Amino acid sequence: MSLTNPPSSSGSLSRTRVGNLKRSLQATVDDAIESRRPGGYTSKVRVRDRYNIVGFISSGTYGRVYKAVGKNGKKGEFAIKKFKPDKEGETIQYTGLSQSAIREMALCTELSHANVVQLEEIILEDKCIFMVFEYTEHDLLQIIHHHTQPQRHAIPATMVRSIMFQLLNGLLYLHTNWVLHRDLKPANILVTSSGAIRIGDLGLARLFYKPLNSLFSGDKVVVTIWYRAPELLMGSRHYTPAVDMWAIGCIFAELLSLRPIFKGEEAKMDSKKTVPFQRNQMMKIVEILGLPRKESWPGLASMPEYSQLQSLMLHRQPSHFHRGSNLESWYQSCLKNGGYTSTSGAGTPGADGFDLLSRMLEYDPSKRITAEQALEHPYFTNGGPISGNCFEGIEGKYPHRRVTQDDNDIRTGSLPGTKRSGLPDDSLMRASKRLKE
């Protein structure tokens, strides 16, 4: 399959469907089940009646994810996301589902695109909710890690190009339909065995169509720290789809270098839930991009954390703070270390790759390239057709996602996040593993 033509916005959701995203949780659950099952909604349906649980995939703040295969005529492999209910104190009390869980269910029920993870159904069983997704064998974090073992060997340039095109293709669909993802990172970019890219984990995603309040008032911290855009680090109360494009730029750089480009240390919120200035992360960005300037970013001086940036400049003052951007030399070093040639073409990111990366990592969000513009960039239009299978022409196979037998218990009585769960938080394990690299 060839992906030479960028998608149009003709797949946009209608105004009515956008309005439907604001339906109540119960209506969402009912509609999702009714649309897939004759006879309408029934609370008697049980997860184990429809799926055989193969093993445990991962655990996080939301709950757990299991691998399953369909049964009783339902074919295929699936990933089942089991949400934990909110709880208070030592005694489990069903106080409701988190806002992120409700958003993810509402959005995934409405969204449908080849490069966005596909929701199969939602099952409400007793006091637990299960989201059933298509199963994907890989994610970008796993693929990047594979290329560092046993020693670093670059991801083929044609593969990077296909990944980036498909990723931007899916992101254009989300942005066209007024959805911000707000947590794009390699671990959330899924890859099927046939090389199709799927944007996953919409737990932090939300509509940005005429919000009643600033996006900041609802979620004070968004985007994993290494992929967080400078306007977010500077405390912006209003932000745009440009925050997703910055994260895509960070992912692009990571695919080429096999390590995060801005690998800072996160300062945690205090007991009063005050959002701190992420000084270390900002320094990592400045080391490569140079200091942001009011002349090139007119809104910089009005940012809430501008005084903190000035303090950073006054007290640290390393010599590279006073130079311009170091991104091009970083990029050329990256090409050399990866064995890519310096000219543009199908076999290398080349000069076109640098131009695209620099436009994604633009300080001023109003000047940052959009998903639609990126898909029309020479990096994609030059160098021949782009395959819809990112593995096409690649020798060897990538290892499949790790599925363990540590916990196959998907019963509703086994509540993730409580004292009955002996499993660690997989997201924390991944983070600590990456910090050691």
Coordinates of C-alpha atoms in Angstrom, one line a residue:
M1 CA 0.0 0.0 0.0
S2 CA 1.3 3.4 -0.9
L3 CA 0.7 6.6 1.1
T4 CA 1.9 9.2 -1.3
N5 CA -1.1 11.5 -1.0
P6 CA -1.7 13.4 2.2
P7 CA -5.2 12.9 3.6
S8 CA -7.9 15.6 3.3
S9 CA -10.1 16.8 6.1
S10 CA -13.2 15.2 4.4
G11 CA -13.2 12.6 7.1
S12 CA -14.2 15.2 9.7
L13 CA -16.9 14.5 12.2
S14 CA -20.1 16.5 11.6
R15 CA -21.1 19.2 14.1
T16 CA -23.7 16.7 15.4
R17 CA -21.1 14.0 16.0
V18 CA -18.8 16.5 17.8
G19 CA -21.7 17.3 20.0
N20 CA -22.2 13.6 20.7
L21 CA -18.8 13.5 22.3
K22 CA -20.2 15.3 25.3
R23 CA -22.8 12.7 26.0
S24 CA -22.9 11.1 29.5
L25 CA -20.9 8.0 30.3
Q26 CA -23.9 5.8 30.6
A27 CA -25.2 6.8 27.2
T28 CA -21.7 6.2 25.7
V29 CA -21.5 2.7 27.2
D30 CA -25.1 1.9 26.1
D31 CA -24.7 3.1 22.6
A32 CA -21.3 1.3 22.1
I33 CA -22.8 -2.0 23.2
E34 CA -26.1 -1.6 21.4
S35 CA -24.3 -0.7 18.1
R36 CA -22.4 -4.0 18.2
R37 CA -24.8 -6.5 19.7
P38 CA -28.3 -7.5 18.5
G39 CA -31.0 -7.1 21.1
G40 CA -29.5 -4.0 22.7
Y41 CA -27.7 -3.5 25.9
T42 CA -27.6 -6.3 28.5
S43 CA -25.8 -6.2 31.8
K44 CA -25.5 -10.0 31.7
V45 CA -22.7 -10.0 29.2
R46 CA -19.4 -10.9 30.8
V47 CA -15.9 -10.4 29.5
R48 CA -15.0 -14.0 29.9
D49 CA -18.0 -15.0 27.8
R50 CA -16.6 -13.2 24.8
Y51 CA -12.8 -13.4 25.3
N52 CA -10.1 -15.8 26.6
I53 CA -7.5 -14.0 28.6
V54 CA -4.1 -14.9 27.3
G55 CA -1.9 -12.8 29.7
F56 CA -1.1 -9.5 31.3
I57 CA 0.5 -6.7 29.3
S58 CA 0.9 -3.6 31.5
S59 CA -0.3 -1.7 34.5
G60 CA -0.7 2.0 35.1
T61 CA -2.6 4.7 37.0
Y62 CA -5.8 3.9 35.0
G63 CA -5.8 0.1 35.8
R64 CA -4.5 -2.8 33.7
V65 CA -4.2 -4.1 30.2
Y66 CA -4.6 -7.7 29.2
K67 CA -4.1 -9.6 26.0
A68 CA -7.1 -11.7 24.9
V69 CA -8.4 -13.8 22.0
G70 CA -12.0 -13.9 20.9
K71 CA -14.2 -16.9 21.4
N72 CA -17.7 -18.1 20.6
G73 CA -17.4 -16.9 17.0
K74 CA -15.5 -13.7 17.7
K75 CA -12.1 -13.9 15.9
G76 CA -8.9 -12.1 16.4
E77 CA -6.6 -10.8 19.2
F78 CA -7.5 -8.0 21.5
A79 CA -6.1 -5.7 24.2
I80 CA -8.6 -5.2 27.1
K81 CA -8.1 -2.2 29.2
K82 CA -9.7 -2.6 32.7
F83 CA -10.3 0.6 34.5
K84 CA -10.1 0.8 38.2
P85 CA -12.8 2.7 40.1
D86 CA -11.9 5.7 42.2
K87 CA -11.5 4.8 45.8
E88 CA -11.3 6.6 49.1
G89 CA -9.1 5.5 52.1
E90 CA -8.6 1.9 53.0
T91 CA -12.1 0.9 52.3
I92 CA -13.0 0.6 48.6
Q93 CA -15.8 2.9 47.8
Y94 CA -17.1 3.3 44.3
T95 CA -17.0 7.0 43.8
G96 CA -17.0 7.0 40.0
L97 CA -14.6 6.9 37.1
S98 CA -11.8 9.3 36.4
Q99 CA -12.4 12.2 34.0
S100 CA -9.7 10.8 31.7
A101 CA -11.4 7.4 31.5
I102 CA -14.7 9.0 30.6
R103 CA -13.0 11.2 27.9
E104 CA -11.2 8.2 26.4
M105 CA -14.4 6.1 26.2
A106 CA -16.4 9.0 24.7
L107 CA -13.7 9.9 22.1
C108 CA -12.7 6.3 21.1
T109 CA -16.4 5.5 20.5
E110 CA -16.6 8.3 17.9
L111 CA -13.2 8.3 16.3
S112 CA -12.4 6.0 13.4
H113 CA -9.2 6.2 11.4
A114 CA -6.5 3.8 10.0
N115 CA -3.8 5.5 12.1
V116 CA -5.8 5.7 15.4
V117 CA -6.2 2.7 17.6
Q118 CA -9.6 1.0 17.0
L119 CA -12.0 0.5 19.8
E120 CA -13.9 -2.8 19.5
E121 CA -16.4 -2.4 22.3
I122 CA -17.0 -1.3 25.8
I123 CA -18.3 -3.8 28.4
L124 CA -19.9 -2.8 31.7
E125 CA -19.6 -5.6 34.1
D126 CA -20.6 -5.2 37.8
K127 CA -18.7 -2.1 38.9
C128 CA -15.9 -2.3 36.3
I129 CA -15.6 -1.0 32.8
F130 CA -13.6 -2.7 30.1
M131 CA -12.5 -1.1 26.9
V132 CA -11.7 -3.7 24.2
F133 CA -9.2 -2.6 21.5
E134 CA -7.6 -4.3 18.6
Y135 CA -4.3 -5.9 19.6
T136 CA -1.0 -4.5 18.3
E137 CA 2.2 -6.4 18.6
H138 CA 4.7 -3.5 19.0
D139 CA 5.0 0.1 20.1
L140 CA 7.7 2.7 19.2
L141 CA 9.4 2.5 22.6
Q142 CA 9.9 -1.2 22.1
I143 CA 11.2 -0.7 18.6
I144 CA 13.7 2.0 19.6
H145 CA 14.9 -0.2 22.5
H146 CA 15.4 -3.1 20.1
H147 CA 17.7 -0.9 18.0
T148 CA 20.0 -0.3 21.0
Q149 CA 20.5 -4.0 21.6
P150 CA 23.0 -5.6 21.6
Q151 CA 24.6 -2.4 20.3
R152 CA 23.1 0.6 18.6
H153 CA 22.1 0.2 15.0
A154 CA 20.0 2.8 13.3
I155 CA 16.4 2.4 12.3
P156 CA 16.3 2.3 8.5
A157 CA 15.5 5.7 7.0
T158 CA 12.6 4.3 4.9
M159 CA 11.0 2.9 8.1
V160 CA 11.4 6.2 9.9
R161 CA 9.8 8.0 7.0
S162 CA 6.8 5.6 6.9
I163 CA 6.3 5.8 10.7
M164 CA 6.4 9.6 10.6
F165 CA 3.9 9.9 7.7
Q166 CA 1.4 7.5 9.3
L167 CA 1.8 9.2 12.6
L168 CA 1.1 12.7 11.1
N169 CA -1.7 11.2 9.1
G170 CA -3.5 10.0 12.3
L171 CA -2.7 13.3 14.1
L172 CA -4.2 15.4 11.2
Y173 CA -7.4 13.4 11.6
L174 CA -7.5 14.1 15.4
H175 CA -6.8 17.8 15.0
T176 CA -9.3 18.1 12.1
N177 CA -11.9 16.7 14.5
W178 CA -10.9 19.2 17.3
V179 CA -9.1 16.6 19.4
L180 CA -5.8 17.3 21.2
H181 CA -3.9 14.1 22.2
R182 CA -1.7 15.7 24.8
D183 CA 0.4 12.7 25.6
L184 CA 2.2 11.7 22.4
K185 CA 5.4 9.7 23.2
P186 CA 6.9 6.5 21.8
A187 CA 5.2 4.2 24.3
N188 CA 1.8 5.5 23.1
I189 CA 2.5 4.9 19.4
L190 CA 1.4 1.4 18.5
V191 CA 2.6 -0.7 15.6
T192 CA 0.8 -3.7 14.1
S193 CA 2.7 -6.8 12.8
S194 CA 1.8 -5.5 9.3
G195 CA 3.6 -2.2 9.9
A196 CA 0.6 0.0 10.4
I197 CA 0.9 2.9 12.9
R198 CA -1.8 3.5 15.5
I199 CA -2.0 6.5 17.8
G200 CA -3.0 5.0 21.2
D201 CA -3.9 6.0 24.7
L202 CA -6.3 8.9 24.5
G203 CA -6.6 9.1 28.3
L204 CA -5.3 12.7 28.2
A205 CA -7.0 13.7 25.0
R206 CA -9.8 16.2 24.9
L207 CA -11.8 18.4 22.6
F208 CA -10.5 22.0 22.1
Y209 CA -13.6 23.3 20.2
K210 CA -14.7 26.4 22.1
P211 CA -13.8 25.3 25.6
L212 CA -15.7 27.2 28.3
N213 CA -12.6 27.5 30.4
S214 CA -8.9 27.5 29.5
L215 CA -7.5 24.0 29.0
F216 CA -5.1 24.6 31.9
S217 CA -7.9 25.0 34.4
G218 CA -9.0 21.4 33.7
D219 CA -5.6 19.7 33.5
K220 CA -2.7 21.7 35.0
V221 CA -0.1 19.1 33.8
V222 CA -0.2 17.5 30.4
V223 CA 2.3 15.7 28.2
T224 CA 5.1 13.5 29.6
I225 CA 8.0 15.8 30.6
W226 CA 10.5 14.8 27.8
Y227 CA 7.9 15.6 25.1
R228 CA 6.4 18.7 26.7
A229 CA 6.3 21.9 24.5
P230 CA 8.1 25.1 25.7
E231 CA 4.8 27.0 25.9
L232 CA 3.6 24.4 28.5
L233 CA 6.9 24.6 30.4
M234 CA 6.5 28.4 30.4
G235 CA 3.1 28.1 32.1
S236 CA 0.8 29.0 29.2
R237 CA -2.9 28.9 30.2
H238 CA -4.0 28.6 26.6
Y239 CA -2.4 26.2 24.1
T240 CA -3.1 24.7 20.7
P241 CA -2.5 21.6 18.6
A242 CA 1.1 22.9 18.3
V243 CA 1.8 21.0 21.6
D244 CA 1.2 17.7 19.8
M245 CA 3.5 18.8 17.0
W246 CA 6.3 19.5 19.4
A247 CA 5.9 16.0 20.8
I248 CA 6.0 14.6 17.2
G249 CA 9.3 16.5 16.7
C250 CA 10.7 14.9 19.8
I251 CA 9.6 11.5 18.6
F252 CA 11.2 12.1 15.2
A253 CA 14.5 13.0 16.8
E254 CA 14.3 9.9 19.0
L255 CA 13.7 7.6 16.1
L256 CA 16.9 9.0 14.5
S257 CA 19.1 9.1 17.6
L258 CA 17.6 6.2 19.6
R259 CA 17.5 8.4 22.7
P260 CA 15.2 11.2 23.9
I261 CA 16.5 14.5 22.5
F262 CA 15.4 16.5 25.6
K263 CA 15.9 14.2 28.6
G264 CA 15.2 16.3 31.6
E265 CA 14.4 15.5 35.2
E266 CA 10.9 16.4 36.3
A267 CA 10.2 18.6 39.4
K268 CA 7.1 17.2 41.2
M269 CA 4.2 19.3 42.5
D270 CA 4.3 20.2 46.2
S271 CA 1.6 19.3 48.8
K272 CA -0.4 22.3 47.7
K273 CA -0.5 21.0 44.1
T274 CA 1.4 24.0 42.8
V275 CA 2.8 23.4 39.4
P276 CA 6.6 24.0 39.5
F277 CA 8.7 25.6 36.8
Q278 CA 10.5 22.7 35.0
R279 CA 14.0 24.3 35.2
N280 CA 16.0 21.2 34.2
Q281 CA 13.8 20.3 31.3
M282 CA 13.9 23.9 30.0
M283 CA 17.7 23.8 30.2
K284 CA 17.8 20.6 28.1
I285 CA 15.9 22.3 25.4
V286 CA 18.0 25.5 25.6
E287 CA 21.2 23.5 25.3
I288 CA 20.2 22.3 21.8
L289 CA 17.9 25.1 20.5
G290 CA 19.5 28.1 22.2
L291 CA 17.6 30.6 24.3
P292 CA 14.1 31.6 23.1
R293 CA 14.1 35.3 22.1
K294 CA 11.3 37.8 22.4
E295 CA 12.0 39.0 18.9
S296 CA 11.3 35.6 17.3
W297 CA 8.6 34.6 19.9
P298 CA 6.5 37.7 20.6
G299 CA 4.4 36.1 23.3
L300 CA 7.3 34.9 25.3
A301 CA 7.5 37.9 27.7
S302 CA 3.8 37.5 28.7
M303 CA 4.3 33.9 29.8
P304 CA 3.7 33.2 33.5
E305 CA 7.1 31.6 33.9
Y306 CA 9.1 34.2 32.0
S307 CA 10.7 35.6 35.1
Q308 CA 11.9 32.0 35.9
L309 CA 13.5 31.8 32.4
Q310 CA 15.3 35.2 33.0
S311 CA 16.5 33.8 36.4
L312 CA 17.8 30.7 34.6
M313 CA 19.7 33.0 32.2
L314 CA 21.2 35.1 34.9
H315 CA 22.3 32.4 37.4
R316 CA 23.4 29.6 35.1
Q317 CA 25.0 31.4 32.1
P318 CA 26.9 28.5 30.6
S319 CA 28.6 29.6 27.3
H320 CA 26.2 27.7 25.1
F321 CA 23.3 29.7 26.5
H322 CA 24.6 32.6 24.5
R323 CA 24.9 30.9 21.2
G324 CA 22.2 30.3 18.7
S325 CA 20.6 27.0 17.9
N326 CA 22.8 23.9 18.1
L327 CA 20.1 21.7 16.4
E328 CA 21.8 21.4 13.1
S329 CA 25.1 20.1 14.5
W330 CA 23.1 17.7 16.7
Y331 CA 21.3 16.5 13.6
Q332 CA 24.5 16.1 11.5
S333 CA 26.1 14.1 14.4
C334 CA 23.0 12.0 14.5
L335 CA 23.2 11.2 10.8
K336 CA 26.9 10.3 11.1
N337 CA 26.3 8.1 14.1
G338 CA 23.4 6.4 12.4
G339 CA 25.3 5.8 9.2
Y340 CA 22.9 7.9 7.1
T341 CA 24.3 9.9 4.2
S342 CA 24.1 13.7 4.3
T343 CA 22.1 14.1 1.1
S344 CA 18.3 13.8 0.9
G345 CA 16.7 10.8 -0.6
A346 CA 14.9 7.6 0.1
G347 CA 17.8 6.1 2.0
T348 CA 18.4 9.0 4.4
P349 CA 16.6 11.7 6.3
G350 CA 19.0 14.3 4.8
A351 CA 18.6 18.0 4.6
D352 CA 14.8 17.7 4.2
G353 CA 14.6 15.8 7.4
F354 CA 16.5 18.5 9.3
D355 CA 14.2 21.2 7.8
L356 CA 11.1 19.3 9.0
L357 CA 12.5 18.6 12.4
S358 CA 13.5 22.3 12.9
R359 CA 9.9 23.4 11.9
M360 CA 8.5 21.0 14.5
L361 CA 10.8 22.1 17.2
E362 CA 10.0 25.8 16.7
Y363 CA 9.8 27.8 19.9
D364 CA 6.9 30.0 18.9
P365 CA 3.8 27.7 18.7
S366 CA 2.1 30.0 16.2
K367 CA 5.0 29.4 13.8
R368 CA 5.4 25.7 14.4
I369 CA 4.5 23.5 11.5
T370 CA 1.0 21.9 11.5
A371 CA 0.2 18.2 10.7
E372 CA -1.3 19.2 7.4
Q373 CA 1.7 21.2 6.4
A374 CA 4.1 18.5 7.6
L375 CA 2.5 15.9 5.3
E376 CA 3.2 18.1 2.3
H377 CA 6.8 18.7 3.3
P378 CA 9.6 17.8 0.9
Y379 CA 10.8 15.1 3.4
F380 CA 7.7 13.1 2.3
T381 CA 7.1 14.4 -1.3
N382 CA 10.7 13.8 -2.4
G383 CA 12.3 10.4 -2.4
G384 CA 9.6 8.2 -3.9
P385 CA 6.4 6.6 -2.6
I386 CA 5.9 5.9 1.1
S387 CA 4.8 2.4 2.2
G388 CA 1.9 1.9 4.5
N389 CA 3.9 -1.0 6.0
C390 CA 6.8 0.6 8.0
F391 CA 8.5 -2.9 8.0
E392 CA 8.5 -3.2 4.2
G393 CA 11.9 -4.3 3.0
I394 CA 13.3 -4.7 6.5
E395 CA 15.2 -7.9 7.1
G396 CA 14.5 -9.7 10.4
K397 CA 11.6 -9.4 12.8
Y398 CA 11.0 -7.3 15.8
P399 CA 10.1 -9.0 19.1
H400 CA 6.5 -9.0 20.0
R401 CA 5.1 -7.2 23.0
R402 CA 5.9 -9.0 26.3
V403 CA 2.8 -10.8 27.7
T404 CA 3.3 -12.4 31.1
Q405 CA 1.4 -14.9 33.2
D406 CA 1.9 -12.8 36.4
D407 CA -1.7 -12.0 36.6
N408 CA -4.4 -13.4 34.3
D409 CA -7.2 -12.4 36.7
I410 CA -9.5 -10.0 34.9
R411 CA -12.4 -10.7 37.3
T412 CA -14.2 -7.6 38.5
G413 CA -13.5 -8.6 42.1
S414 CA -9.8 -8.1 41.4
L415 CA -9.4 -4.4 41.6
P416 CA -6.2 -2.8 40.2
G417 CA -4.7 -0.2 42.3
T418 CA -5.9 -1.6 45.6
K419 CA -4.0 -3.7 48.3
R420 CA -5.2 -6.8 46.5
S421 CA -2.9 -6.0 43.6
G422 CA 0.7 -7.0 44.1
L423 CA 1.8 -5.8 40.6
P424 CA 3.9 -2.7 40.2
D425 CA 2.9 0.2 38.0
D426 CA 4.3 -0.6 34.6
S427 CA 4.5 3.1 33.6
L428 CA 6.9 3.7 36.5
M429 CA 9.0 0.7 35.6
R430 CA 9.4 1.9 32.0
A431 CA 10.4 5.4 33.2
S432 CA 13.0 4.1 35.6
K433 CA 14.4 1.8 32.9
R434 CA 14.7 4.6 30.4
L435 CA 16.5 6.8 33.0
K436 CA 19.2 4.2 33.4
E437 CA 20.0 4.1 29.7

